Amino acid sequence: MRLSILCSRIFTLPFYSTNFIPVRAYIPIARFFALPSLSLSHRSITMPQRERQKRNVEANTDKAASSSSMPSAGSEEVTDRIGGLRIRAENEVQKTIWKPESSQTIANADVENVSETTLKSSASLSRIFKGNLLENFTVDNSTYSLAQIRATFYPKFENEKSDQEIRSRMIEVVSKGLGTLEVTLKHSGSLFMYAGHEGGAYAKNSFGNVYTAVGVFVLGRMFHEAWGTAAGKKQVEFNDFLEINRMCISMELVTAVLGDHGQRPREDYVVVTAVTELGNGKPKFYSTPEVIAFCRKWRLPTNHVWLFSTRRSVTSFFAAYDALCEEGLATTVCRALDEVADISVPGSNDHIKVQGEILEGLVARIVSHESSKHIEEVLRKYPPPPVEGAGLDLGPSLREICAANRSDEKQQIKALLQSVGSSFCPNFSDWFGVESGDSHSKNADKSIVSKFLQAHPSDFSTTKLQEMIRLMRERRLPVAFKCYHNFHKISSVSVDNLFYKMVIHVHSDSAFRRYQKEMRSKPGLWPLYRGFFVDINLFKANKEKAAEIAKNNIVGIVNDRAKGDLADDDANLMIKLKFLTYKLRTFLIRNGLSTLFKDGPSAYKAYYLRQMKIWGTSAGKQQELSKMLDEWAVYIRRKYGNKQLSSSIYLTEAEPFLEQYASRSPENQDLIGSAGSFVRAEDFMAIIEGGRDEEGGDLEMNKEMVPPSPISSSKETVQKDRGLIVFFPGIPGCAKSALCKELLNAPGGLGDDRPVLTLMGDLIKGKYWQKIADERRKKPYSVILADKNAPNEEVWRQIEGMCRSTQASAVPVIPDSEGTDSNPFSLDALAVFMFRVLQRVNHPGNLDKRSPNAGYVLLMFYHLYDGKNRAEFESELIERFGSLVKMPLLRSDSSLPDRVRLIVEEGINLYRLHTNAHGRLESTKGSYEKEWVKWEKQLREVLIGDAEHLNSMQVPFESAVKQVLEQLQIIINGEYTPPSTEKRKLGLIVFAAVNLPVTEISSLLDKLVENNPKVKSFLEDKDVEPNLKKAHVTLAHKRSHGVTTVASYGHLLHQNVPVELTALLFTDEMAALEAEVGSVDGEKVIPKNEWPHITIWTGEKIAAKEANRLPQLLLEGKATRIEINPPIIISGTIEFY
């Protein structure tokens, strides 16, 4: 008997059929997830239009109430959002699930019959792909749009604070009982989202490709492993459940067939990371207890979760990570966290068994303070489910299927989907369309977005999505809105009813940060999600139906903004903590391949040193890694020559190399972490045509990303036996040529005897930077002033390469400016640059007052910097070149006149219109030619009219030159210390100790020398100063006492504690003060060392740890003990080292 799933709560469901008759459906949903001890509340969700056969509706009443996005005591509890299900027989199901008459579904059909059924819509397809329908679909007052999110993952919140600040706030939140710290494993794979076979399967920014086919196969296979012979039935139920409740589950897809990460997994698997109700409103993400309950009901794989609800446990967690961050493996990390966590919930799959020892990292976030209680209730209610398919023959594996189908990507996709079976994947339309003949393009016309924004929203969700898209377009965020035909809706398409899928593809993380700032000023704005897919319906409605839509719209507004029990800032507190054993493989080896093969070993060395500097890697590890990576560079270049090793299979070469390197010594083994158990992937790698990647899938070709490679450490002196390049990342009008002239003629040059010369870009014919390189070779010890704007990373990379090849350093000189959210230069600065250019006469580059399009040229340069705010701009330059010079531009009290600001903003808007329509076409051509002529004329009139004010805004040129010269001299003399650009400054913890003040220890020893002849005789020829500078009482050491023991002192970090000094013990080789550590706020601090002490002196080649032997030597009569009577009490602070 076929089973299906019914919902318990009542939902009011407005549907718009093709003839626009409003239909309301009431779908009851049973709650089998409800916990007996919990009070439950409910929410009303408006269901979307679906392609289903009509079924009768059994109505059941149930009170609806608002609920929050996070469980809170007494209102919404763990399993309420899951809703729960009742299982009924098939004959009952047919009476209770409703489908519109106009819809059709292909379910439980033979794969071979799919194309036959869908070919009946060939006439509709012909119209769609010819473009008639969209072209003829005009937007008027009767046009409406319905947008519903189909799949999405958590919003990406960019931490504006440092990692250390985030950690401090997390500790504070937990200490005050306002939240709990939740930590999960970061599996090394790809984002995969599944919304049912009708809702679709999605990768991060794509669908209908090999990434999603692999995801569907692996998820389907996991149903067979979990449910055994009942898998087919459960797959159908699960798909129905996701569709009825309009839900999406997000997973980490970990396979060996989609390219290498940190370690090739031993098995192919998924781990559920989020469960989301999409409903009619803002997506609601399940809390972790709810996710566990949901997954255990459906026997889906869950992640390992740890909860830290006290100050002691949360500080111990961060200390444990700091102790393991450079050498942690899955075994040691999980063991340590199990020991310090308040609650540990193991995942369904053991990371060590399915992926291996190389652990990418941990994800820590603040969740509700009720989470511990809720998760305990879920664990009692839902024990780990059985695995019923363990002994069954499940057919060919993922790797076997990929290996057997090597002709092309489509063949692999088809083989994978057919192997999944029709009960889980009855429809291949997202991958191949709906026809069996020539494949039609899935791409739809770009005008869909414009028509969608022009149409009336048919519900509240559509209103909010339109608001998001408008804002992102207006702010020119690096986001693409790509539309595709929705083949699931083919049978409902008509001239007045069109269906599409929209992919909201964020191209740069800067978009998330800029969008977050918009959210702060617009509290009702929905978040920008990662993995963002929307179904769009454009349709026509008459006045009566429009009124009905308006009425339903009012209902939809209710409950949009859910209230949790955390403040917004705290609810978004999250930090990712990665391990060096993973990063050395992915960041240092894999991501460095391009630099190594294109630019050579020296550039590669600069690249990996920069990465380690950014991470704050300890000096010891940097030295060890440098030795290993230099050897790797020689090995792989010798083996591959000039042919670059593919990053997708880099572990084929890296893993055997690392295994061999690790076998040489225990120190090497600790550095590498784990190697061996190698999985060969070449024979079963998925075929990904066209160089696509998981970020863009079939939506965009993979653009090769060359990691920047810095040329020097930020604290190095500019060596005087090397050359120097001074260059200018600026905009025309920033006064670089005038500055170069002044520097060239400055008395005493730049403070040393190197010759100074300049090359003006406007006077150089041919490739300017090649000329600079030639000049560098002719005069290797000279200082070259590169008088040309250097506006982007491509130029910066050329300068870096030039510095490496000609043994030079480089210093960027930039105009000082506050910048905007998306540009390092403010509108005030841009206006001044425009004003300066329009004052020029007879400029060598013909960019002066006579130039008809001077304003356009400056706007073009200005937009070359788009996408970086000031802090990012300066940080990148410092990271690449080690230093930065700022040329003063505007007075601190200056302000731009309103009409000047207005004309500049008008120019920016016009530039955006022009480039959207014509790309880089000159302003004197194209459809906006007349507008440009008008604006250029107005720009001159406005700037000339405010000439006096614009002059008064500027710092006097003489003063600016003087300050630039002083800054350059500071850099040349090695006195420059740049601001820290590192996002994380977290040191590796080795031991915990009480740090003691040097002066007080020294004073105590002076008194002992004065009062005791033996002490005087012993210390008179001893140099105790080196040891006193680092005087401490060791509490616990990682090697001797374990990571968690050291971490257990985390809650006492930076606290003052009294230390009582009772005696001095010494031999001819060492001396130490006996110590007893006191209490902090009534808690006795107990050192794990058997003999707590302060080492004050050791002989040559005697390690400080040997002082631990002094009590035993005393018993053997080989040491002297001088009592301190009365004991001296000195206060110190508890610290990690």
CSV table of N, CA and C in Angstrom, one decimal, residues 977-1039:
chain,number,residue,atom,x,y,z
A,977,THR,N,55.7,51.1,10.1
A,977,THR,CA,54.9,50.0,10.6
A,977,THR,C,53.5,50.2,10.2
A,978,PRO,N,53.0,49.3,9.3
A,978,PRO,CA,51.7,49.4,8.7
A,978,PRO,C,50.6,49.0,9.7
A,979,PRO,N,49.4,49.5,9.6
A,979,PRO,CA,48.3,49.0,10.4
A,979,PRO,C,48.1,47.6,10.1
A,980,SER,N,47.6,46.8,11.1
A,980,SER,CA,47.3,45.4,10.9
A,980,SER,C,46.2,45.2,10.0
A,981,THR,N,46.4,44.4,8.9
A,981,THR,CA,45.3,44.1,8.0
A,981,THR,C,44.8,42.7,8.2
A,982,GLU,N,45.2,42.1,9.2
A,982,GLU,CA,44.8,40.7,9.4
A,982,GLU,C,43.5,40.6,10.1
A,983,LYS,N,42.6,39.7,9.6
A,983,LYS,CA,41.3,39.6,10.1
A,983,LYS,C,41.3,38.7,11.4
A,984,ARG,N,42.3,37.9,11.5
A,984,ARG,CA,42.4,37.0,12.7
A,984,ARG,C,43.8,37.1,13.3
A,985,LYS,N,43.9,37.3,14.6
A,985,LYS,CA,45.1,37.3,15.3
A,985,LYS,C,45.0,36.3,16.4
A,986,LEU,N,45.0,35.0,16.1
A,986,LEU,CA,44.9,34.0,17.2
A,986,LEU,C,46.1,33.1,17.2
A,987,GLY,N,46.8,33.1,18.4
A,987,GLY,CA,48.0,32.4,18.4
A,987,GLY,C,47.8,30.9,18.8
A,988,LEU,N,48.7,30.1,18.5
A,988,LEU,CA,48.7,28.7,18.9
A,988,LEU,C,49.0,28.6,20.3
A,989,ILE,N,48.2,28.0,21.1
A,989,ILE,CA,48.3,27.8,22.5
A,989,ILE,C,49.1,26.5,22.8
A,990,VAL,N,50.2,26.6,23.6
A,990,VAL,CA,51.0,25.5,24.0
A,990,VAL,C,50.8,25.2,25.4
A,991,PHE,N,50.8,26.2,26.3
A,991,PHE,CA,50.6,26.0,27.7
A,991,PHE,C,49.9,27.1,28.4
A,992,ALA,N,49.4,26.9,29.6
A,992,ALA,CA,48.7,27.9,30.4
A,992,ALA,C,49.6,28.2,31.6
A,993,ALA,N,49.7,29.4,32.0
A,993,ALA,CA,50.6,29.8,33.1
A,993,ALA,C,50.2,31.1,33.8
A,994,VAL,N,50.7,31.3,35.0
A,994,VAL,CA,50.5,32.6,35.7
A,994,VAL,C,51.7,33.5,35.3
A,995,ASN,N,51.4,34.6,34.7
A,995,ASN,CA,52.5,35.5,34.3
A,995,ASN,C,52.8,36.4,35.4
A,996,LEU,N,54.1,36.6,35.8
A,996,LEU,CA,54.4,37.3,37.0
A,996,LEU,C,55.3,38.5,36.6
A,997,PRO,N,55.2,39.6,37.4
A,997,PRO,CA,56.0,40.8,37.1
A,997,PRO,C,57.5,40.7,37.4
A,998,VAL,N,58.3,41.1,36.4
A,998,VAL,CA,59.7,40.9,36.5
A,998,VAL,C,60.3,41.7,37.7
A,999,THR,N,59.8,42.9,37.9
A,999,THR,CA,60.4,43.8,39.0
A,999,THR,C,60.2,43.2,40.3
A,1000,GLU,N,59.1,42.6,40.6
A,1000,GLU,CA,58.9,42.0,42.0
A,1000,GLU,C,59.7,40.8,42.2
A,1001,ILE,N,59.9,40.0,41.2
A,1001,ILE,CA,60.7,38.8,41.3
A,1001,ILE,C,62.2,39.2,41.5
A,1002,SER,N,62.6,40.2,40.8
A,1002,SER,CA,64.0,40.7,40.9
A,1002,SER,C,64.2,41.3,42.3
A,1003,SER,N,63.2,42.0,42.8
A,1003,SER,CA,63.3,42.6,44.1
A,1003,SER,C,63.4,41.5,45.2
A,1004,LEU,N,62.7,40.4,45.0
A,1004,LEU,CA,62.8,39.3,46.0
A,1004,LEU,C,64.2,38.7,46.0
A,1005,LEU,N,64.7,38.5,44.8
A,1005,LEU,CA,66.1,37.9,44.7
A,1005,LEU,C,67.1,38.8,45.3
A,1006,ASP,N,66.9,40.1,45.1
A,1006,ASP,CA,67.9,41.1,45.8
A,1006,ASP,C,67.9,40.9,47.3
A,1007,LYS,N,66.7,40.8,47.9
A,1007,LYS,CA,66.6,40.6,49.3
A,1007,LYS,C,67.2,39.3,49.8
A,1008,LEU,N,67.0,38.2,49.0
A,1008,LEU,CA,67.6,36.9,49.4
A,1008,LEU,C,69.1,37.0,49.3
A,1009,VAL,N,69.7,37.7,48.3
A,1009,VAL,CA,71.1,37.9,48.2
A,1009,VAL,C,71.6,38.7,49.4
A,1010,GLU,N,70.9,39.7,49.8
A,1010,GLU,CA,71.3,40.5,50.9
A,1010,GLU,C,71.3,39.8,52.2
A,1011,ASN,N,70.3,38.9,52.4
A,1011,ASN,CA,70.1,38.3,53.7
A,1011,ASN,C,70.7,36.9,53.8
A,1012,ASN,N,71.1,36.3,52.7
A,1012,ASN,CA,71.6,34.9,52.8
A,1012,ASN,C,72.9,34.7,52.0
A,1013,PRO,N,74.0,34.4,52.7
A,1013,PRO,CA,75.3,34.3,52.0
A,1013,PRO,C,75.3,33.2,50.9
A,1014,LYS,N,74.6,32.1,51.2
A,1014,LYS,CA,74.5,31.0,50.2
A,1014,LYS,C,73.9,31.5,48.9
A,1015,VAL,N,72.8,32.2,49.0
A,1015,VAL,CA,72.2,32.7,47.8
A,1015,VAL,C,73.1,33.7,47.1
A,1016,LYS,N,73.7,34.6,47.9
A,1016,LYS,CA,74.6,35.5,47.3
A,1016,LYS,C,75.7,34.9,46.6
A,1017,SER,N,76.3,33.8,47.2
A,1017,SER,CA,77.4,33.1,46.5
A,1017,SER,C,77.0,32.4,45.2
A,1018,PHE,N,75.7,31.9,45.3
A,1018,PHE,CA,75.2,31.2,44.1
A,1018,PHE,C,74.9,32.1,42.9
A,1019,LEU,N,74.3,33.3,43.3
A,1019,LEU,CA,73.7,34.1,42.2
A,1019,LEU,C,74.7,35.2,41.7
A,1020,GLU,N,75.8,35.4,42.4
A,1020,GLU,CA,76.7,36.5,42.1
A,1020,GLU,C,77.3,36.4,40.6
A,1021,ASP,N,77.4,35.2,40.1
A,1021,ASP,CA,78.0,35.1,38.7
A,1021,ASP,C,77.0,34.6,37.7
A,1022,LYS,N,75.7,34.6,38.1
A,1022,LYS,CA,74.6,34.1,37.3
A,1022,LYS,C,73.9,35.2,36.6
A,1023,ASP,N,73.6,35.0,35.3
A,1023,ASP,CA,72.8,36.0,34.6
A,1023,ASP,C,71.3,35.5,34.6
A,1024,VAL,N,70.5,36.0,35.5
A,1024,VAL,CA,69.1,35.5,35.6
A,1024,VAL,C,68.2,36.4,34.8
A,1025,GLU,N,68.7,37.5,34.2
A,1025,GLU,CA,67.8,38.4,33.5
A,1025,GLU,C,67.0,37.7,32.4
A,1026,PRO,N,67.6,36.9,31.5
A,1026,PRO,CA,66.8,36.3,30.4
A,1026,PRO,C,65.6,35.5,30.9
A,1027,ASN,N,65.7,34.7,32.0
A,1027,ASN,CA,64.6,33.9,32.6
A,1027,ASN,C,63.6,34.8,33.3
A,1028,LEU,N,64.1,35.9,34.0
A,1028,LEU,CA,63.1,36.7,34.7
A,1028,LEU,C,62.2,37.5,33.7
A,1029,LYS,N,62.7,37.7,32.5
A,1029,LYS,CA,61.8,38.4,31.5
A,1029,LYS,C,60.6,37.6,31.2
A,1030,LYS,N,60.6,36.3,31.3
A,1030,LYS,CA,59.5,35.5,31.0
A,1030,LYS,C,59.1,34.7,32.2
A,1031,ALA,N,59.2,35.3,33.4
A,1031,ALA,CA,58.9,34.6,34.6
A,1031,ALA,C,57.4,34.2,34.7
A,1032,HIS,N,57.2,32.9,35.0
A,1032,HIS,CA,55.8,32.4,35.0
A,1032,HIS,C,55.7,31.1,35.8
A,1033,VAL,N,54.5,30.8,36.3
A,1033,VAL,CA,54.3,29.5,36.9
A,1033,VAL,C,53.4,28.7,35.9
A,1034,THR,N,54.0,27.6,35.4
A,1034,THR,CA,53.2,26.8,34.4
A,1034,THR,C,52.1,26.0,35.1
A,1035,LEU,N,50.9,26.2,34.6
A,1035,LEU,CA,49.7,25.5,35.1
A,1035,LEU,C,49.5,24.1,34.4
A,1036,ALA,N,49.6,24.1,33.1
A,1036,ALA,CA,49.5,22.9,32.3
A,1036,ALA,C,50.1,23.1,31.0
A,1037,HIS,N,50.7,22.0,30.4
A,1037,HIS,CA,51.3,22.0,29.1
A,1037,HIS,C,50.6,21.0,28.2
A,1038,LYS,N,50.4,21.5,26.9
A,1038,LYS,CA,49.7,20.6,26.0
A,1038,LYS,C,50.3,19.3,25.8
A,1039,ARG,N,51.6,19.2,25.7
A,1039,ARG,CA,52.3,17.9,25.5
A,1039,ARG,C,52.2,17.0,26.7
